[in-house]
Coordinates of C-alpha atoms in Angstrom, one line a residue:
P1 CA 165.7 14.5 58.1
R2 CA 168.6 12.8 59.0
D3 CA 170.6 14.3 56.6
D4 CA 171.5 18.0 57.8
D5 CA 171.9 19.3 53.9
E6 CA 168.4 17.9 53.1
A7 CA 166.9 19.7 56.2
A8 CA 168.2 22.2 55.7
R9 CA 166.9 22.3 52.0
L10 CA 163.4 21.4 53.2
Y11 CA 163.3 24.3 55.9
R12 CA 164.3 26.5 53.1
R13 CA 161.5 25.5 50.7
A14 CA 159.1 26.0 53.9
A15 CA 161.3 29.5 54.5
E16 CA 160.8 30.5 51.0
Q17 CA 156.7 30.2 51.3
G18 CA 156.3 32.0 54.1
D19 CA 156.4 29.2 57.2
A20 CA 157.7 30.5 60.3
F21 CA 158.4 27.3 61.4
G22 CA 160.3 26.4 58.3
Q23 CA 162.1 30.6 59.0
S24 CA 162.9 29.5 62.2
C25 CA 164.3 26.1 61.7
L26 CA 166.5 27.3 58.9
G27 CA 167.9 30.1 61.3
I28 CA 169.1 27.2 63.6
C29 CA 170.7 25.7 60.6
Y30 CA 172.9 29.0 59.4
A31 CA 173.5 29.3 63.8
E32 CA 174.6 26.3 63.9
G33 CA 176.4 25.8 60.4
K34 CA 174.0 22.2 59.7
G35 CA 173.6 21.8 56.0
V36 CA 174.5 25.5 55.2
R37 CA 177.8 27.7 56.0
Q38 CA 177.4 29.0 59.2
D39 CA 175.9 32.4 58.6
D40 CA 175.1 34.3 62.4
A41 CA 173.8 37.3 59.5
E42 CA 171.4 34.6 57.6
A43 CA 170.4 33.2 61.2
A44 CA 169.2 36.2 62.5
R45 CA 167.8 37.2 59.1
H46 CA 165.6 34.1 59.2
Y47 CA 164.6 34.4 63.4
R48 CA 163.7 38.0 62.6
L49 CA 161.2 36.8 59.5
A50 CA 159.7 34.0 61.6
A51 CA 159.6 36.3 64.9
K52 CA 157.1 38.9 63.2
Q53 CA 154.8 36.5 62.2
G54 CA 155.1 35.6 66.3
Y55 CA 156.9 32.4 66.5
A56 CA 157.7 32.2 70.1
K57 CA 161.5 30.0 69.5
A58 CA 162.6 32.6 66.7
Q59 CA 161.3 35.8 68.7
S60 CA 163.7 33.9 71.5
N61 CA 166.6 33.3 69.6
Y62 CA 166.0 36.8 67.6
G63 CA 166.2 38.9 71.2
E64 CA 169.1 36.4 71.8
F65 CA 171.3 38.1 69.5
C66 CA 170.1 41.3 69.7
E67 CA 171.1 41.1 73.1
R68 CA 174.4 39.6 72.4
G69 CA 175.2 41.5 69.6
M70 CA 175.5 39.1 66.9
G71 CA 174.8 38.5 63.2
D72 CA 175.3 42.0 62.2
L73 CA 173.0 43.1 64.8
P74 CA 174.4 45.6 67.3
Q75 CA 173.6 44.8 71.3
D76 CA 170.8 46.3 71.9
L77 CA 168.9 45.3 75.2
G78 CA 165.7 47.2 74.5
E79 CA 165.0 45.2 71.5
A80 CA 165.9 41.9 73.3
A81 CA 164.1 42.2 76.3
R82 CA 161.1 43.5 73.5
Y83 CA 161.1 39.8 71.7
Y84 CA 161.9 38.0 74.8
R85 CA 158.3 39.7 75.9
L86 CA 156.8 38.7 72.9
A87 CA 157.8 35.0 73.3
A88 CA 157.5 34.7 77.7
G89 CA 154.1 36.2 76.9
Q90 CA 153.4 32.9 75.0
G91 CA 154.5 31.4 77.6
F92 CA 158.2 30.3 76.6
A93 CA 160.5 29.2 79.2
Q94 CA 163.4 30.1 77.5
S95 CA 162.8 34.0 77.2
Q96 CA 161.4 34.4 80.6
Y97 CA 164.7 33.5 81.6
H98 CA 166.4 35.6 79.0
L99 CA 164.4 38.4 80.4
G100 CA 164.6 37.8 83.9
K101 CA 168.3 38.0 83.6
I102 CA 168.7 41.5 81.7
L103 CA 166.2 43.1 83.3
P104 CA 165.6 44.6 86.9
G105 CA 162.1 43.7 88.7
E106 CA 161.5 40.7 86.2
A107 CA 161.8 37.2 87.7
G108 CA 164.7 38.7 89.8
G109 CA 166.1 40.9 87.1
C110 CA 170.2 41.3 86.8
G111 CA 171.0 37.9 87.9
Q112 CA 174.3 36.8 88.5
G113 CA 176.8 37.1 85.6
A114 CA 174.2 39.5 83.5
T115 CA 174.7 42.4 81.2
C116 CA 172.3 45.5 82.9
R117 CA 172.1 48.8 81.6
A118 CA 169.5 49.3 84.5
R119 CA 172.4 49.2 86.8
R120 CA 174.5 51.5 85.1
G121 CA 171.8 54.4 85.4
R122 CA 170.3 53.7 81.9
S123 CA 166.5 52.2 81.3
I124 CA 165.4 49.5 79.4
P125 CA 162.2 50.7 77.5
R126 CA 159.1 48.1 77.5
A127 CA 158.2 46.5 74.8
G128 CA 155.8 48.3 72.4
G129 CA 153.9 46.9 70.2
A130 CA 154.5 43.6 68.2

C-alpha cells in the first residue's frame, strides 16, 4: 500500500497472526516512524519475533540493533554476530557485510571504522543454535 497508515495496519494484522514478513515490516514501520509513532523498542521486539522464525532481513535488522544497542537492547556484539550469522547463512548480503565489519577473520573483519571487541582483547562468541 502507498499509505503508511494503511500499510502499518495491514502489517500489524499479519504480525498478530505470527507472520514473519508482517512482523519484520511492522518493525521497519516502527524504526522509521511510518504509519506509527517511531519506537525503536517496538521495532526491536518485532524484528526479534520475525528473526526467531528464521526471516533473514529481520535477523539482520535485529543484529544491527544489538550491535548498536538500540531499542532498549544493550550493545552486545556477540548477540549481533549470532543474528548476522543466521542471516548470512541464508545468503543475506547485508548481514555478511555487518558480520565482516565486527568480527576478525570474517570477510576481512574489523573493517575501517568498525568497533571490534576482539581488537581490545575480548573475544566474541560464535553463534550457537537458532
